[in-house]
């Protein structure tokens, strides 16, 4: 069985401040981890994914995430928040040979001007 | 290149009715997955089709069914609708069957309201 837990359903940061969205995983097999973003009234868009090639993964829009096996974590960060980053963010896990994504409950990010 | 399209975008039904949702994947994509998104349960996997075959299924009752056509377009059907079926239904397509290799592209979803 595999699952992800996102700590904090709502996160608020000031514009220009560091963004940190937390995700911890549980998986009985080597996990593949993803971060998706969802803007209002839209589908999900892939930000980045970890597929064991490198533990530090860079994605679109200046986001990055680091896979830490010892902490079973895959936290999403961005050095400087922008107003356009306001959205809902989902962490997801899959494993080799499986198209199914298991999502976390999501974190709504609010940017304070 | 056109993205994933879902029709209709909004739907209102009453309890006991049935509904069919449609998904047209990106040209060339052979895998189509369906997800249900609700405020209480979040995003939950319904099923995945690849080359007209259901390859993976989530933990939903048999009222939820789907199919895929030879052109990779997919439909999902919900029979005997319940209030709890109100949700955003998202479709995602990818080239092949592995999310780790090929990005899943999501459509904008169909918002189903059951009264």
CSV table of C-alpha atoms in Angstrom, one decimal:
chain,number,residue,atom,x,y,z
A,1,UNK,CA,0.0,0.0,0.0
A,2,UNK,CA,1.1,3.5,-0.6
A,3,UNK,CA,0.0,6.9,0.7
A,4,UNK,CA,1.1,10.5,1.1
A,5,UNK,CA,0.3,12.9,3.9
A,6,UNK,CA,0.4,16.6,3.3
A,7,UNK,CA,0.8,18.6,6.5
A,8,UNK,CA,-1.2,21.7,6.6
A,9,UNK,CA,-4.4,22.1,4.5
A,10,UNK,CA,-3.8,25.9,4.3
A,11,UNK,CA,-0.5,27.7,4.1
A,12,UNK,CA,-0.1,31.5,3.9
A,13,UNK,CA,3.1,33.2,3.0
A,14,UNK,CA,4.0,36.8,2.1
A,15,UNK,CA,5.0,37.7,-1.4
A,16,UNK,CA,8.7,37.3,-1.7
A,17,UNK,CA,8.9,34.8,1.2
A,18,UNK,CA,10.0,31.2,1.1
A,19,UNK,CA,7.3,28.7,0.2
A,20,UNK,CA,7.5,25.3,2.0
A,21,UNK,CA,4.8,22.7,1.4
A,22,UNK,CA,5.2,19.4,3.3
A,23,UNK,CA,4.6,15.9,2.0
A,24,UNK,CA,5.5,12.6,3.7
A,25,UNK,CA,5.0,9.3,1.9
A,26,UNK,CA,4.5,5.7,2.9
A,27,UNK,CA,5.3,3.0,0.4
A,28,UNK,CA,6.2,-0.7,0.6
A,29,UNK,CA,8.1,-0.4,-2.7
A,30,UNK,CA,10.4,2.3,-4.1
A,31,UNK,CA,8.1,5.3,-4.5
A,32,UNK,CA,7.8,7.7,-7.4
A,33,UNK,CA,6.7,11.1,-6.2
A,34,UNK,CA,4.9,14.0,-7.8
A,35,UNK,CA,3.8,17.5,-7.1
A,36,UNK,CA,0.8,18.9,-9.0
A,37,UNK,CA,-0.8,22.3,-8.9
A,38,UNK,CA,-4.4,23.1,-9.4
A,39,UNK,CA,-5.7,26.6,-10.2
A,40,UNK,CA,-9.4,27.5,-9.7
A,41,UNK,CA,-11.7,25.8,-12.2
A,42,UNK,CA,-8.8,24.0,-13.9
A,43,UNK,CA,-7.3,20.5,-14.0
A,44,UNK,CA,-4.0,19.5,-12.4
A,45,UNK,CA,-0.7,20.5,-13.8
A,46,UNK,CA,2.5,18.6,-13.1
A,47,UNK,CA,5.1,20.7,-11.3
A,48,UNK,CA,7.8,18.1,-10.9
A,49,UNK,CA,8.4,14.4,-10.3
A,50,UNK,CA,11.0,12.2,-8.6
A,51,UNK,CA,11.8,9.0,-10.4
A,52,UNK,CA,15.0,8.0,-8.5
A,53,UNK,CA,17.4,9.8,-10.9
A,54,UNK,CA,18.3,12.6,-8.6
A,55,UNK,CA,17.1,13.4,-5.1
A,56,UNK,CA,16.8,17.2,-5.8
A,57,UNK,CA,14.3,17.8,-8.4
A,58,UNK,CA,13.7,21.1,-10.2
A,59,UNK,CA,10.3,21.8,-11.7
A,60,UNK,CA,8.4,24.6,-13.4
A,61,UNK,CA,7.8,28.1,-12.1
A,62,UNK,CA,10.8,28.0,-9.8
A,63,UNK,CA,9.7,25.1,-7.6
A,64,UNK,CA,11.9,22.3,-6.4
A,65,UNK,CA,11.6,19.3,-4.1
A,66,UNK,CA,14.0,17.1,-2.3
A,67,UNK,CA,13.5,13.4,-1.8
A,68,UNK,CA,14.7,12.3,1.6
A,69,UNK,CA,14.4,8.6,2.2
A,70,UNK,CA,15.5,8.7,5.8
A,71,UNK,CA,12.7,11.2,6.6
A,72,UNK,CA,10.2,9.7,4.0
A,73,UNK,CA,9.6,13.2,2.8
A,74,UNK,CA,9.3,15.1,-0.5
A,75,UNK,CA,8.7,18.7,0.5
A,76,UNK,CA,8.1,21.3,-2.1
A,77,UNK,CA,9.9,24.7,-1.9
A,78,UNK,CA,10.2,27.9,-3.8
A,79,UNK,CA,12.7,30.6,-2.6
A,80,UNK,CA,10.4,33.6,-3.3
A,81,UNK,CA,6.6,33.5,-3.5
A,82,UNK,CA,4.8,35.3,-6.2
A,83,UNK,CA,1.1,36.2,-6.3
A,84,UNK,CA,0.6,33.8,-9.2
A,85,UNK,CA,1.6,30.9,-7.0
A,86,UNK,CA,-1.7,31.0,-5.2
A,87,UNK,CA,-3.3,27.7,-5.9
A,88,UNK,CA,-3.9,24.2,-4.4
A,89,UNK,CA,-1.0,21.9,-4.4
A,90,UNK,CA,-1.1,18.1,-4.4
A,91,UNK,CA,1.6,15.6,-3.6
A,92,UNK,CA,1.1,12.1,-5.2
A,93,UNK,CA,2.8,8.8,-5.2
A,94,UNK,CA,3.0,5.9,-7.7
A,95,UNK,CA,5.3,3.0,-8.3
A,96,UNK,CA,6.9,1.3,-11.2
A,97,UNK,CA,4.5,-0.3,-13.7
A,98,UNK,CA,1.4,1.5,-12.3
A,99,UNK,CA,-0.3,4.4,-13.9
A,100,UNK,CA,-2.4,5.0,-10.7
A,101,UNK,CA,-1.6,8.1,-8.7
A,102,UNK,CA,-2.4,8.2,-5.0
A,103,UNK,CA,-2.9,11.8,-4.0
A,104,UNK,CA,-2.6,13.6,-0.7
A,105,UNK,CA,-5.4,15.8,0.5
A,106,UNK,CA,-3.9,19.0,-0.9
A,107,UNK,CA,-2.5,22.2,0.5
A,108,UNK,CA,-4.1,25.5,-0.4
A,109,UNK,CA,-1.4,28.2,-0.7
A,110,UNK,CA,-2.4,31.8,-0.2
A,111,UNK,CA,0.0,34.6,-1.0
A,112,UNK,CA,-0.2,37.8,1.1
A,113,UNK,CA,0.6,41.0,-0.7
B,1,UNK,CA,-1.5,20.5,-29.8
B,2,UNK,CA,-4.9,20.3,-28.2
B,3,UNK,CA,-5.1,19.4,-24.5
B,4,UNK,CA,-7.4,16.9,-22.8
B,5,UNK,CA,-11.0,17.8,-23.3
B,6,UNK,CA,-13.9,16.8,-21.1
B,7,UNK,CA,-17.6,17.2,-21.8
B,8,UNK,CA,-19.8,18.4,-20.5
B,9,UNK,CA,-18.1,20.8,-18.1
B,10,UNK,CA,-21.1,21.1,-15.8
B,11,UNK,CA,-23.9,18.7,-15.2
B,12,UNK,CA,-26.9,18.6,-12.8
B,13,UNK,CA,-28.8,15.4,-12.2
B,14,UNK,CA,-31.2,14.0,-9.7
B,15,UNK,CA,-30.8,11.0,-7.4
B,16,UNK,CA,-31.5,7.7,-9.2
B,17,UNK,CA,-30.6,9.0,-12.6
B,18,UNK,CA,-27.5,7.9,-14.6
B,19,UNK,CA,-24.9,10.0,-16.2
B,20,UNK,CA,-22.2,9.6,-18.9
B,21,UNK,CA,-19.1,11.8,-19.0
B,22,UNK,CA,-16.7,12.0,-21.9
B,23,UNK,CA,-13.0,12.5,-22.2
B,24,UNK,CA,-10.9,13.1,-25.3
B,25,UNK,CA,-7.2,12.5,-24.6
B,26,UNK,CA,-4.4,14.3,-26.3
B,27,UNK,CA,-3.7,12.9,-29.8
B,28,UNK,CA,-1.5,9.9,-29.6
B,29,UNK,CA,-2.1,9.2,-26.0
B,30,UNK,CA,-3.3,5.7,-25.3
B,31,UNK,CA,-3.8,5.7,-21.5
B,32,UNK,CA,-6.8,7.4,-19.9
B,33,UNK,CA,-7.3,7.6,-16.2
B,34,UNK,CA,-10.3,8.9,-14.2
B,35,UNK,CA,-10.3,10.6,-10.8
B,36,UNK,CA,-13.0,11.8,-8.5
B,37,UNK,CA,-12.3,15.0,-6.5
B,38,UNK,CA,-14.5,16.0,-3.5
B,39,UNK,CA,-13.8,18.3,-0.6
B,40,UNK,CA,-14.1,15.5,1.9
B,41,UNK,CA,-12.2,12.7,0.1
B,42,UNK,CA,-9.8,14.6,-2.0
B,43,UNK,CA,-8.7,13.1,-5.3
B,44,UNK,CA,-9.5,9.4,-5.6
B,45,UNK,CA,-8.5,7.1,-8.5
B,46,UNK,CA,-11.5,5.5,-10.3
B,47,UNK,CA,-9.9,3.5,-13.2
B,48,UNK,CA,-7.4,3.5,-16.0
B,49,UNK,CA,-7.9,2.3,-19.5
B,50,UNK,CA,-5.1,1.5,-22.0
B,51,UNK,CA,-5.8,0.4,-25.5
B,52,UNK,CA,-9.5,-0.2,-24.8
B,53,UNK,CA,-8.7,-2.4,-21.7
B,54,UNK,CA,-9.3,-1.5,-18.1
B,55,UNK,CA,-6.0,-2.0,-16.6
B,56,UNK,CA,-6.4,-0.7,-13.1
B,57,UNK,CA,-9.4,0.0,-10.9
B,58,UNK,CA,-9.9,2.0,-7.7
B,59,UNK,CA,-12.2,1.2,-4.7
B,60,UNK,CA,-15.5,2.4,-6.1
B,61,UNK,CA,-18.8,0.5,-6.3
B,62,UNK,CA,-20.0,-1.1,-9.5
B,63,UNK,CA,-22.2,1.8,-10.2
B,64,UNK,CA,-19.1,3.5,-11.6
B,65,UNK,CA,-18.0,2.0,-14.9
B,66,UNK,CA,-16.1,3.1,-17.9
B,67,UNK,CA,-14.9,2.2,-21.3
B,68,UNK,CA,-12.4,3.3,-23.9
B,69,UNK,CA,-12.9,3.4,-27.7
B,70,UNK,CA,-10.4,2.5,-30.4
B,71,UNK,CA,-9.6,6.2,-30.9
B,72,UNK,CA,-8.6,6.3,-27.2
B,73,UNK,CA,-11.6,8.5,-26.2
B,74,UNK,CA,-13.1,7.4,-22.9
B,75,UNK,CA,-16.4,7.6,-21.2
B,76,UNK,CA,-17.4,6.9,-17.6
B,77,UNK,CA,-20.9,6.1,-16.5
B,78,UNK,CA,-22.4,6.4,-13.1
B,79,UNK,CA,-25.7,4.7,-12.6
B,80,UNK,CA,-28.3,5.2,-9.8
B,81,UNK,CA,-26.8,8.5,-8.8
B,82,UNK,CA,-26.5,9.3,-5.1
B,83,UNK,CA,-26.0,12.7,-3.4
B,84,UNK,CA,-22.5,11.7,-2.5
B,85,UNK,CA,-21.5,11.3,-6.2
B,86,UNK,CA,-21.5,15.1,-6.5
B,87,UNK,CA,-17.9,15.9,-7.4
B,88,UNK,CA,-15.4,17.1,-9.9
B,89,UNK,CA,-14.5,14.2,-12.2
B,90,UNK,CA,-11.1,14.6,-13.8
B,91,UNK,CA,-9.7,12.7,-16.7
B,92,UNK,CA,-6.0,12.4,-17.4
B,93,UNK,CA,-4.2,11.0,-20.4
B,94,UNK,CA,-0.7,9.9,-21.1
B,95,UNK,CA,1.3,8.3,-23.8
B,96,UNK,CA,1.8,4.9,-22.2
B,97,UNK,CA,1.0,3.2,-19.0
B,98,UNK,CA,3.6,4.5,-16.6
B,99,UNK,CA,3.2,7.8,-14.7
B,100,UNK,CA,6.8,7.7,-13.9
B,101,UNK,CA,7.8,7.8,-17.5
B,102,UNK,CA,5.1,9.9,-19.1
B,103,UNK,CA,3.4,12.9,-17.7
B,104,UNK,CA,-0.3,12.6,-17.1
B,105,UNK,CA,-2.1,15.6,-18.6
B,106,UNK,CA,-5.3,16.5,-16.8
B,107,UNK,CA,-8.5,17.9,-18.4
B,108,UNK,CA,-10.4,20.7,-16.7
B,109,UNK,CA,-13.0,18.3,-15.3
B,110,UNK,CA,-16.7,17.8,-15.3
B,111,UNK,CA,-18.5,19.2,-12.3
B,112,UNK,CA,-21.4,16.9,-11.4
B,113,UNK,CA,-24.1,18.0,-9.0
B,114,UNK,CA,-26.6,15.5,-7.8
B,115,UNK,CA,-29.8,16.9,-6.3
